[in-house]
PDB file of C-alpha atoms in Angstrom:
ATOM      1  CA  MET A   1       0.064   0.111   0.023  1.00 89.00           C
ATOM      2  CA  GLU A   2       1.413   3.292  -1.114  1.00 91.00           C
ATOM      3  CA  PHE A   3      -0.065   6.995  -0.863  1.00 91.00           C
ATOM      4  CA  LYS A   4       0.748  10.431  -0.476  1.00 94.00           C
ATOM      5  CA  VAL A   5       0.423  12.846   2.567  1.00 96.00           C
ATOM      6  CA  GLN A   6       0.872  16.474   1.820  1.00 97.00           C
ATOM      7  CA  TRP A   7       1.803  19.273   4.383  1.00 97.00           C
ATOM      8  CA  ASN A   8      -0.648  22.225   3.831  1.00 98.00           C
ATOM      9  CA  GLY A   9       1.121  24.667   6.217  1.00 97.00           C
ATOM     10  CA  ASP A  10       1.160  25.265  10.010  1.00 96.00           C
ATOM     11  CA  MET A  11       0.271  21.807  11.373  1.00 98.00           C
ATOM     12  CA  ALA A  12      -2.203  20.799   8.647  1.00 98.00           C
ATOM     13  CA  PHE A  13      -1.664  17.776   6.447  1.00 98.00           C
ATOM     14  CA  SER A  14      -3.989  15.792   3.931  1.00 98.00           C
ATOM     15  CA  GLY A  15      -3.603  12.412   2.943  1.00 97.00           C
ATOM     16  CA  ASP A  16      -4.528  10.800  -0.202  1.00 96.00           C
ATOM     17  CA  THR A  17      -5.815   7.282   0.054  1.00 95.00           C
ATOM     18  CA  PRO A  18      -5.375   4.442  -2.560  1.00 95.00           C
ATOM     19  CA  SER A  19      -9.238   4.191  -2.542  1.00 96.00           C
ATOM     20  CA  GLY A  20      -9.484   7.683  -3.899  1.00 96.00           C
ATOM     21  CA  HIS A  21     -10.382   9.709  -0.745  1.00 96.00           C
ATOM     22  CA  THR A  22      -8.683  12.689   1.197  1.00 97.00           C
ATOM     23  CA  VAL A  23      -8.264  12.693   4.666  1.00 97.00           C
ATOM     24  CA  ASP A  24      -7.582  16.026   6.575  1.00 98.00           C
ATOM     25  CA  MET A  25      -5.402  16.021   9.591  1.00 98.00           C
ATOM     26  CA  ASP A  26      -4.546  18.965  11.850  1.00 98.00           C
ATOM     27  CA  ALA A  27      -3.463  19.918  15.153  1.00 97.00           C
ATOM     28  CA  GLY A  28      -5.482  21.806  17.582  1.00 96.00           C
ATOM     29  CA  GLU A  29      -4.938  25.613  18.360  1.00 96.00           C
ATOM     30  CA  ASP A  30      -3.164  24.877  21.563  1.00 94.00           C
ATOM     31  CA  SER A  31      -0.322  22.845  19.421  1.00 94.00           C
ATOM     32  CA  GLY A  32      -0.268  25.326  16.686  1.00 95.00           C
ATOM     33  CA  GLY A  33      -2.883  23.910  14.395  1.00 97.00           C
ATOM     34  CA  LYS A  34      -6.129  25.485  13.442  1.00 97.00           C
ATOM     35  CA  ASN A  35      -8.292  22.457  14.092  1.00 97.00           C
ATOM     36  CA  GLY A  36      -8.755  21.941  10.343  1.00 97.00           C
ATOM     37  CA  GLY A  37      -8.969  18.307  10.478  1.00 98.00           C
ATOM     38  CA  ALA A  38      -8.869  15.416  12.782  1.00 98.00           C
ATOM     39  CA  ARG A  39      -6.206  14.409  14.929  1.00 97.00           C
ATOM     40  CA  PRO A  40      -4.176  11.284  13.703  1.00 96.00           C
ATOM     41  CA  THR A  41      -4.554   9.714  17.035  1.00 96.00           C
ATOM     42  CA  GLU A  42      -8.322  10.170  16.553  1.00 97.00           C
ATOM     43  CA  LEU A  43      -8.182   8.453  13.098  1.00 97.00           C
ATOM     44  CA  LEU A  44      -6.335   5.814  14.727  1.00 96.00           C
ATOM     45  CA  MET A  45      -8.920   4.903  17.106  1.00 96.00           C
ATOM     46  CA  ASN A  46     -11.729   5.226  14.520  1.00 97.00           C
ATOM     47  CA  ALA A  47      -9.639   3.115  12.262  1.00 97.00           C
ATOM     48  CA  VAL A  48      -9.598   0.420  14.761  1.00 97.00           C
ATOM     49  CA  ALA A  49     -13.454   0.813  15.266  1.00 97.00           C
ATOM     50  CA  GLY A  50     -13.897   0.777  11.538  1.00 98.00           C
ATOM     51  CA  CYS A  51     -11.878  -2.300  10.916  1.00 98.00           C
ATOM     52  CA  THR A  52     -13.353  -4.528  13.691  1.00 97.00           C
ATOM     53  CA  GLY A  53     -17.064  -3.054  12.884  1.00 98.00           C
ATOM     54  CA  ILE A  54     -16.585  -4.362   9.110  1.00 98.00           C
ATOM     55  CA  ASP A  55     -15.648  -7.506  10.259  1.00 98.00           C
ATOM     56  CA  ILE A  56     -18.270  -7.964  12.627  1.00 98.00           C
ATOM     57  CA  ILE A  57     -20.956  -6.916  10.195  1.00 98.00           C
ATOM     58  CA  SER A  58     -19.363  -9.210   7.467  1.00 98.00           C
ATOM     59  CA  ILE A  59     -19.410 -12.193  10.191  1.00 98.00           C
ATOM     60  CA  LEU A  60     -22.973 -11.775  11.069  1.00 98.00           C
ATOM     61  CA  LYS A  61     -24.134 -11.350   7.438  1.00 97.00           C
ATOM     62  CA  LYS A  62     -22.444 -14.684   6.839  1.00 98.00           C
ATOM     63  CA  MET A  63     -24.500 -16.294   9.676  1.00 97.00           C
ATOM     64  CA  ARG A  64     -27.598 -14.623   7.893  1.00 97.00           C
ATOM     65  CA  LEU A  65     -28.515 -12.586  10.981  1.00 97.00           C
ATOM     66  CA  PRO A  66     -30.369  -9.365  10.479  1.00 94.00           C
ATOM     67  CA  ILE A  67     -28.784  -6.134  12.125  1.00 97.00           C
ATOM     68  CA  GLU A  68     -31.046  -3.436  12.451  1.00 97.00           C
ATOM     69  CA  ASP A  69     -28.556  -0.927  14.102  1.00 98.00           C
ATOM     70  CA  PHE A  70     -24.948  -0.951  15.400  1.00 98.00           C
ATOM     71  CA  HIS A  71     -22.709   1.775  16.754  1.00 97.00           C
ATOM     72  CA  MET A  72     -19.729   1.440  18.638  1.00 98.00           C
ATOM     73  CA  ASP A  73     -18.478   3.735  21.805  1.00 97.00           C
ATOM     74  CA  VAL A  74     -14.782   3.905  21.632  1.00 97.00           C
ATOM     75  CA  SER A  75     -12.209   4.890  24.574  1.00 97.00           C
ATOM     76  CA  GLY A  76      -8.551   5.008  24.917  1.00 96.00           C
ATOM     77  CA  ASP A  77      -5.787   5.643  27.180  1.00 96.00           C
ATOM     78  CA  ARG A  78      -2.321   7.262  26.367  1.00 95.00           C
ATOM     79  CA  ALA A  79       0.715   7.138  28.273  1.00 95.00           C
ATOM     80  CA  ASP A  80       1.778  10.378  29.853  1.00 96.00           C
ATOM     81  CA  GLU A  81       5.385  10.144  28.668  1.00 96.00           C
ATOM     82  CA  HIS A  82       6.374  10.611  24.758  1.00 94.00           C
ATOM     83  CA  PRO A  83       5.824   9.082  22.460  1.00 93.00           C
ATOM     84  CA  ARG A  84       2.571   9.130  24.187  1.00 94.00           C
ATOM     85  CA  LYS A  85       1.360   5.763  22.793  1.00 94.00           C
ATOM     86  CA  PHE A  86      -2.066   4.083  23.293  1.00 95.00           C
ATOM     87  CA  THR A  87      -1.886   1.873  26.153  1.00 95.00           C
ATOM     88  CA  SER A  88      -5.470   0.657  25.987  1.00 95.00           C
ATOM     89  CA  MET A  89      -8.380   0.851  24.034  1.00 96.00           C
ATOM     90  CA  HIS A  90     -11.933  -0.302  24.795  1.00 97.00           C
ATOM     91  CA  ILE A  91     -14.712  -0.715  22.347  1.00 97.00           C
ATOM     92  CA  HIS A  92     -18.519  -1.546  23.486  1.00 98.00           C
ATOM     93  CA  TYR A  93     -20.519  -2.695  20.439  1.00 98.00           C
ATOM     94  CA  ASP A  94     -24.003  -1.698  20.605  1.00 98.00           C
ATOM     95  CA  LEU A  95     -26.006  -3.815  18.211  1.00 98.00           C
ATOM     96  CA  LYS A  96     -29.956  -3.837  17.592  1.00 98.00           C
ATOM     97  CA  GLY A  97     -31.811  -6.817  15.875  1.00 97.00           C
ATOM     98  CA  ASP A  98     -32.685 -10.434  16.303  1.00 96.00           C
ATOM     99  CA  LEU A  99     -29.147 -11.522  17.450  1.00 97.00           C
ATOM    100  CA  PRO A 100     -28.327 -14.497  19.551  1.00 97.00           C
ATOM    101  CA  GLU A 101     -25.678 -13.363  22.131  1.00 97.00           C
ATOM    102  CA  GLU A 102     -23.313 -16.362  21.585  1.00 97.00           C
ATOM    103  CA  LYS A 103     -23.155 -15.446  17.687  1.00 97.00           C
ATOM    104  CA  VAL A 104     -22.564 -11.770  18.368  1.00 97.00           C
ATOM    105  CA  VAL A 105     -19.747 -12.695  21.241  1.00 97.00           C
ATOM    106  CA  ARG A 106     -18.034 -15.016  18.264  1.00 97.00           C
ATOM    107  CA  ALA A 107     -18.349 -12.175  15.751  1.00 98.00           C
ATOM    108  CA  ILE A 108     -16.419  -9.942  18.124  1.00 97.00           C
ATOM    109  CA  GLN A 109     -14.041 -12.571  19.183  1.00 97.00           C
ATOM    110  CA  LEU A 110     -13.151 -13.458  15.834  1.00 97.00           C
ATOM    111  CA  SER A 111     -12.568  -9.884  14.850  1.00 97.00           C
ATOM    112  CA  LYS A 112     -10.652  -8.926  17.820  1.00 95.00           C
ATOM    113  CA  ASP A 113      -8.462 -12.123  17.978  1.00 94.00           C
ATOM    114  CA  LYS A 114      -8.045 -12.902  14.235  1.00 96.00           C
ATOM    115  CA  TYR A 115      -9.380 -10.614  11.504  1.00 97.00           C
ATOM    116  CA  CYS A 116      -8.867  -6.944  12.466  1.00 96.00           C
ATOM    117  CA  SER A 117      -5.489  -6.055  10.792  1.00 96.00           C
ATOM    118  CA  VAL A 118      -5.483  -2.406  12.245  1.00 96.00           C
ATOM    119  CA  SER A 119      -6.013  -3.465  15.815  1.00 94.00           C
ATOM    120  CA  HIS A 120      -3.103  -6.176  15.329  1.00 93.00           C
ATOM    121  CA  SER A 121      -0.950  -3.287  13.944  1.00 94.00           C
ATOM    122  CA  ILE A 122      -0.762  -1.495  17.445  1.00 92.00           C
ATOM    123  CA  SER A 123       0.465  -2.475  20.680  1.00 87.00           C
ATOM    124  CA  ALA A 124      -2.117  -1.349  22.925  1.00 90.00           C
ATOM    125  CA  GLU A 125      -4.308  -3.588  24.738  1.00 89.00           C
ATOM    126  CA  LEU A 126      -7.686  -4.036  23.130  1.00 90.00           C
ATOM    127  CA  THR A 127     -10.700  -4.932  25.383  1.00 91.00           C
ATOM    128  CA  ALA A 128     -14.400  -5.220  24.374  1.00 94.00           C
ATOM    129  CA  SER A 129     -17.874  -5.381  25.672  1.00 95.00           C
ATOM    130  CA  TYR A 130     -21.511  -5.503  23.877  1.00 96.00           C
ATOM    131  CA  SER A 131     -24.953  -4.783  24.216  1.00 95.00           C
ATOM    132  CA  ILE A 132     -27.805  -6.364  22.221  1.00 95.00           C
ATOM    133  CA  ASN A 133     -31.117  -4.527  22.010  1.00 96.00           C
ATOM    134  CA  SER A 134     -29.841  -2.116  24.675  1.00 95.00           C
ATOM    135  CA  VAL A 135     -29.244  -5.233  27.168  1.00 96.00           C
ATOM    136  CA  LYS A 136     -25.469  -5.295  28.178  1.00 95.00           C
ATOM    137  CA  GLY A 137     -23.965  -8.694  27.612  1.00 94.00           C
ATOM    138  CA  THR A 138     -22.669 -10.807  30.267  1.00 91.00           C
ATOM    139  CA  LYS A 139     -19.889 -12.886  28.257  1.00 90.00           C
ATOM    140  CA  GLU A 140     -16.344 -12.031  28.636  1.00 84.00           C
ATOM    141  CA  ILE A 141     -14.564 -10.988  25.391  1.00 87.00           C
TER     142      ILE A 141
END
């Protein structure tokens, strides 16, 4: 995979992806930027969530399970010292539909442990929890 990231002055950059999209990145005003784009660390957390979300949708569709709605709440902790890497991330998967708990848990486990290339490319510990139809799950993932 190859692509170009262009400096746009101050702390702003834009990246052109191989899939034909442009991603704008910038620092906040407190760091010399103008808040003209997402922080790279925000994009990293979104990438982890997006990757695992795509996996889970794909797995549940292969199981022929109807998903009515799906969102994730994502949180992360970073080290205090530079390079201030993520030390942990937590994703809470909130799914709606006629979804058996054991199949949802299996889809999350497969994504977390086997398929999500983004989460496997970082060193942060990734934990997960879930809700189905607003009922918090009890299985450990």
